[in-house]
PDB file of C-alpha atoms in Angstrom:
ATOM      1  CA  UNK L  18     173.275 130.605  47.169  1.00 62.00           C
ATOM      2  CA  UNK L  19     169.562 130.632  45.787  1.00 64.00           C
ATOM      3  CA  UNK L  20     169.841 134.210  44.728  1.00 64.00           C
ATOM      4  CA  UNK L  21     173.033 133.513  43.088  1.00 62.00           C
ATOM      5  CA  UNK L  22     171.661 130.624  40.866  1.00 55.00           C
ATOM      6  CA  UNK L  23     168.692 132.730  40.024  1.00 53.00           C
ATOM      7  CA  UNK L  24     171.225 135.507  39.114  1.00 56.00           C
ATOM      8  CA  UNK L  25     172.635 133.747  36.604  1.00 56.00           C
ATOM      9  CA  UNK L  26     169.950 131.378  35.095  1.00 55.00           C
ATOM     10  CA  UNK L  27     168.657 135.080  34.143  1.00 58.00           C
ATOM     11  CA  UNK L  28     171.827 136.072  32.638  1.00 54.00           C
ATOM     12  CA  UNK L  29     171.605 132.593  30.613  1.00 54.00           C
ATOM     13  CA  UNK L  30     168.503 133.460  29.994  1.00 53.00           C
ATOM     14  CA  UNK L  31     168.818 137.420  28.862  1.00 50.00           C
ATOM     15  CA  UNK L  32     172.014 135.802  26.646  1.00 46.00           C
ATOM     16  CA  UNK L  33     170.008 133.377  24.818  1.00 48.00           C
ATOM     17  CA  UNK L  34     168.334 135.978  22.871  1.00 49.00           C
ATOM     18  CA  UNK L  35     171.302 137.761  21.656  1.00 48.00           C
ATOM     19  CA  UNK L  36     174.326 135.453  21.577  1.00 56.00           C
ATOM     20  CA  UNK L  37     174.358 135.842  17.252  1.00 67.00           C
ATOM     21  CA  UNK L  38     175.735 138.884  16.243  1.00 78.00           C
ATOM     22  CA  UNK L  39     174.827 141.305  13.591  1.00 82.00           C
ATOM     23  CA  UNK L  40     174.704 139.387  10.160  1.00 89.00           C
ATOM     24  CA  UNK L  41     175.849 141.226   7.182  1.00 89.00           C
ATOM     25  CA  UNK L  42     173.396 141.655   4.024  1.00 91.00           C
ATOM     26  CA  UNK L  43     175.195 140.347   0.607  1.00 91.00           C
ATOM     27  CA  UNK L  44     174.616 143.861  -0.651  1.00 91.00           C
ATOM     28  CA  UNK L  45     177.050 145.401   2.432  1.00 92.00           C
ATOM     29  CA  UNK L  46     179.860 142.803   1.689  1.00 92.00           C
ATOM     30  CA  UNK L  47     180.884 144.796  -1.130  1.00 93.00           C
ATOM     31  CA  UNK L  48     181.717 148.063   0.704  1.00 96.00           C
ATOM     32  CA  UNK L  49     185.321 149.133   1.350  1.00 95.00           C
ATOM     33  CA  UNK L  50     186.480 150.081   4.657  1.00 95.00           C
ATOM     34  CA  UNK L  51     189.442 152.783   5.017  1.00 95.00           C
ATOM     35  CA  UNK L  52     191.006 154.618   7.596  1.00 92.00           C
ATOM     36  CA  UNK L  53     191.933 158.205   5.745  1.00 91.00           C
ATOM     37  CA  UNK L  54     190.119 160.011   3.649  1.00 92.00           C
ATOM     38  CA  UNK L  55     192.578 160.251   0.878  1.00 94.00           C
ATOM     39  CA  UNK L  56     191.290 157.105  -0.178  1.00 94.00           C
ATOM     40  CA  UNK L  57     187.883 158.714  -0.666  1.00 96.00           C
ATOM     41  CA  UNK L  58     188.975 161.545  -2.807  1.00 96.00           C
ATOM     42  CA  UNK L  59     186.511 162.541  -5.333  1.00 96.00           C
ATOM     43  CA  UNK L  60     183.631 160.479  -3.854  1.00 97.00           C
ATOM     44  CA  UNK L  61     180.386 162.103  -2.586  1.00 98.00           C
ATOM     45  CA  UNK L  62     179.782 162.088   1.169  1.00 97.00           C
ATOM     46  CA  UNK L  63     176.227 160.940   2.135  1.00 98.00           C
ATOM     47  CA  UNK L  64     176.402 160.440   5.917  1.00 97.00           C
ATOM     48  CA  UNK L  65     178.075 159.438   9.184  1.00 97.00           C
ATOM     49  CA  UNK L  66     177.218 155.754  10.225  1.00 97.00           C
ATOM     50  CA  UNK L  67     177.713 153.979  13.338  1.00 94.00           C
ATOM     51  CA  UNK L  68     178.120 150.689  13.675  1.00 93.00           C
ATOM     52  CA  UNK L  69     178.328 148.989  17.481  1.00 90.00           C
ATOM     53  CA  UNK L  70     177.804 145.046  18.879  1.00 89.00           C
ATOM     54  CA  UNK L  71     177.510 143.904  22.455  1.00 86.00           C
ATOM     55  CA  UNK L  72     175.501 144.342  25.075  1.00 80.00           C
ATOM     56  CA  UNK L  73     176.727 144.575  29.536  1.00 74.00           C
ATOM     57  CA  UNK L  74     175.155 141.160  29.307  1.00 73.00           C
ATOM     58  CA  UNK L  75     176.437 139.494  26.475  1.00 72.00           C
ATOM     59  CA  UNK L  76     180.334 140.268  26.896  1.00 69.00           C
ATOM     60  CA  UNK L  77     181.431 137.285  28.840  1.00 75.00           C
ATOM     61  CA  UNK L  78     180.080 134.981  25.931  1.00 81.00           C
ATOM     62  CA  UNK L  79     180.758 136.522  22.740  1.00 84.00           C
ATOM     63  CA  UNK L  80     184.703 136.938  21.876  1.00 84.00           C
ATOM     64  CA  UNK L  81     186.250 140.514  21.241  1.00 83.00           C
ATOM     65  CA  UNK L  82     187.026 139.239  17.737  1.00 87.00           C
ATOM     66  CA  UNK L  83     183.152 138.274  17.147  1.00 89.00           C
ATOM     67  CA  UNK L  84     182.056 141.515  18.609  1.00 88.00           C
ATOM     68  CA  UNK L  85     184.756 143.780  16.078  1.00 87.00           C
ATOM     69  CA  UNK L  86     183.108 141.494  13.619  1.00 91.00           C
ATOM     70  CA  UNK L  87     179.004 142.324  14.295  1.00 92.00           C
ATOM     71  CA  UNK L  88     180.144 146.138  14.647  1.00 92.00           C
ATOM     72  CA  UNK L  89     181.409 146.092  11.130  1.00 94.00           C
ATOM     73  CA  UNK L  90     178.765 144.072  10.143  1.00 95.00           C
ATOM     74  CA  UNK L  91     176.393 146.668  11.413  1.00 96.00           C
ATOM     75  CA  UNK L  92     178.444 150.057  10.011  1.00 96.00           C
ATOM     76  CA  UNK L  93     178.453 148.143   6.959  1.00 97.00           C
ATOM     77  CA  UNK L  94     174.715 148.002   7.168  1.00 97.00           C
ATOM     78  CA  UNK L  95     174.073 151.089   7.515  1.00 97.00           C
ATOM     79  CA  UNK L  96     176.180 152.480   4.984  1.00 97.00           C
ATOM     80  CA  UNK L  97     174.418 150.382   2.526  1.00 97.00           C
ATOM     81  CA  UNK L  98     171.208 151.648   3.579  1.00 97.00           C
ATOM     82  CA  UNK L  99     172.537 155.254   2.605  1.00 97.00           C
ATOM     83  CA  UNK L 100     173.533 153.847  -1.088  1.00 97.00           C
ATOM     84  CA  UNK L 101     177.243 153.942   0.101  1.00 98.00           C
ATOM     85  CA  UNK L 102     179.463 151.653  -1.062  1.00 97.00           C
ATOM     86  CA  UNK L 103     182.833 153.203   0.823  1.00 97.00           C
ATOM     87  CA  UNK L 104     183.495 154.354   4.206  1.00 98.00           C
ATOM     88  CA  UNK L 105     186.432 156.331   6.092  1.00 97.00           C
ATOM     89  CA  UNK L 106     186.119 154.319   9.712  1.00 95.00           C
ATOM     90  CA  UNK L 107     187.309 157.103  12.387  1.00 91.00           C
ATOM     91  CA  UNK L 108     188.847 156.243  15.920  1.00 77.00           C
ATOM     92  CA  UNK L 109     187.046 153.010  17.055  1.00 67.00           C
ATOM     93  CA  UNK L 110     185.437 153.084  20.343  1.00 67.00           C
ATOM     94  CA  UNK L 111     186.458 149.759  22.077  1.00 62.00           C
ATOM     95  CA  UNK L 112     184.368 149.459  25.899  1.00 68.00           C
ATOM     96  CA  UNK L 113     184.815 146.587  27.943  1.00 71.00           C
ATOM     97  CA  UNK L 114     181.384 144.870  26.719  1.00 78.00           C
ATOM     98  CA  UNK L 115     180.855 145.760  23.559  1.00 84.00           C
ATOM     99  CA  UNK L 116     182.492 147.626  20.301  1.00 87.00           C
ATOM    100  CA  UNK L 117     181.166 150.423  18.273  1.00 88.00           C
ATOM    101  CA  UNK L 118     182.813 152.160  15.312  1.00 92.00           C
ATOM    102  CA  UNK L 119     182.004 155.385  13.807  1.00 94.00           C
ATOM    103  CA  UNK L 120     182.631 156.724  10.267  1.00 96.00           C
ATOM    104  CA  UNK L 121     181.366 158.550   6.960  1.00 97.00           C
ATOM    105  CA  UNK L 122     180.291 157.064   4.297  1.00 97.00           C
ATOM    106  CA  UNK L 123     180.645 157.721   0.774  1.00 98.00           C
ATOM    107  CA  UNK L 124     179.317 156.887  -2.861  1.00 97.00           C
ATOM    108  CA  UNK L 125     182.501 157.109  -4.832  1.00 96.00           C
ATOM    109  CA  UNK L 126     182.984 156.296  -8.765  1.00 93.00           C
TER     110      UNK L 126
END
């Protein structure tokens, strides 16, 4: 029973430190998210980006919906760090703890 407690006052513990997820700069709100890349004709690829939120930990506190939102958050992140202000999301990778999405972003006109 003791170990059991201590098992999860640790988990409460480990969770306390990463029950937020990602936050989105104001400069990453403005890119556009598609899922073909006809709507990227014309535009200039600059790089793949990944974004991903959740943790083995964190998965029985933070909802599916809030974890979809922190791994767009972080793509969109990431693409903004590149200059991007498009990308073409490919297959997202859902996992039973956390989400991650992959794509290419773009600079278009």
């Amino acid at each position: 029973m003791k170990k059991t407690f201590y098992a999860l006052l640790s988990l409460l513990v480990l969770n306390g430190c990463a029950l937020t997820t990602e936050p989105m700069t104001p400069e990453s709100s403005a890119i556009n998210l598609y899922y073909n890349d006809s709507a990227v004709k014309g535009c200039q690829e600059v790089g793949t980006v990944t974004g991903s939120e959740g943790h083995w930990y964190t998965f029985f506190f933070i909802t599916n919906k809030d974890l979809t939102i922190g791994a767009i958050n972080d793509i969109k992140n990431e693409a903004q760090a590149l200059g991007a202000n498009s990308i073409v999301i490919h297959t997202p990778s859902p996992f039973n703890t956390s989400v991650t999405m992959f794509g290419s972003a773009y600079i278009c006109p």
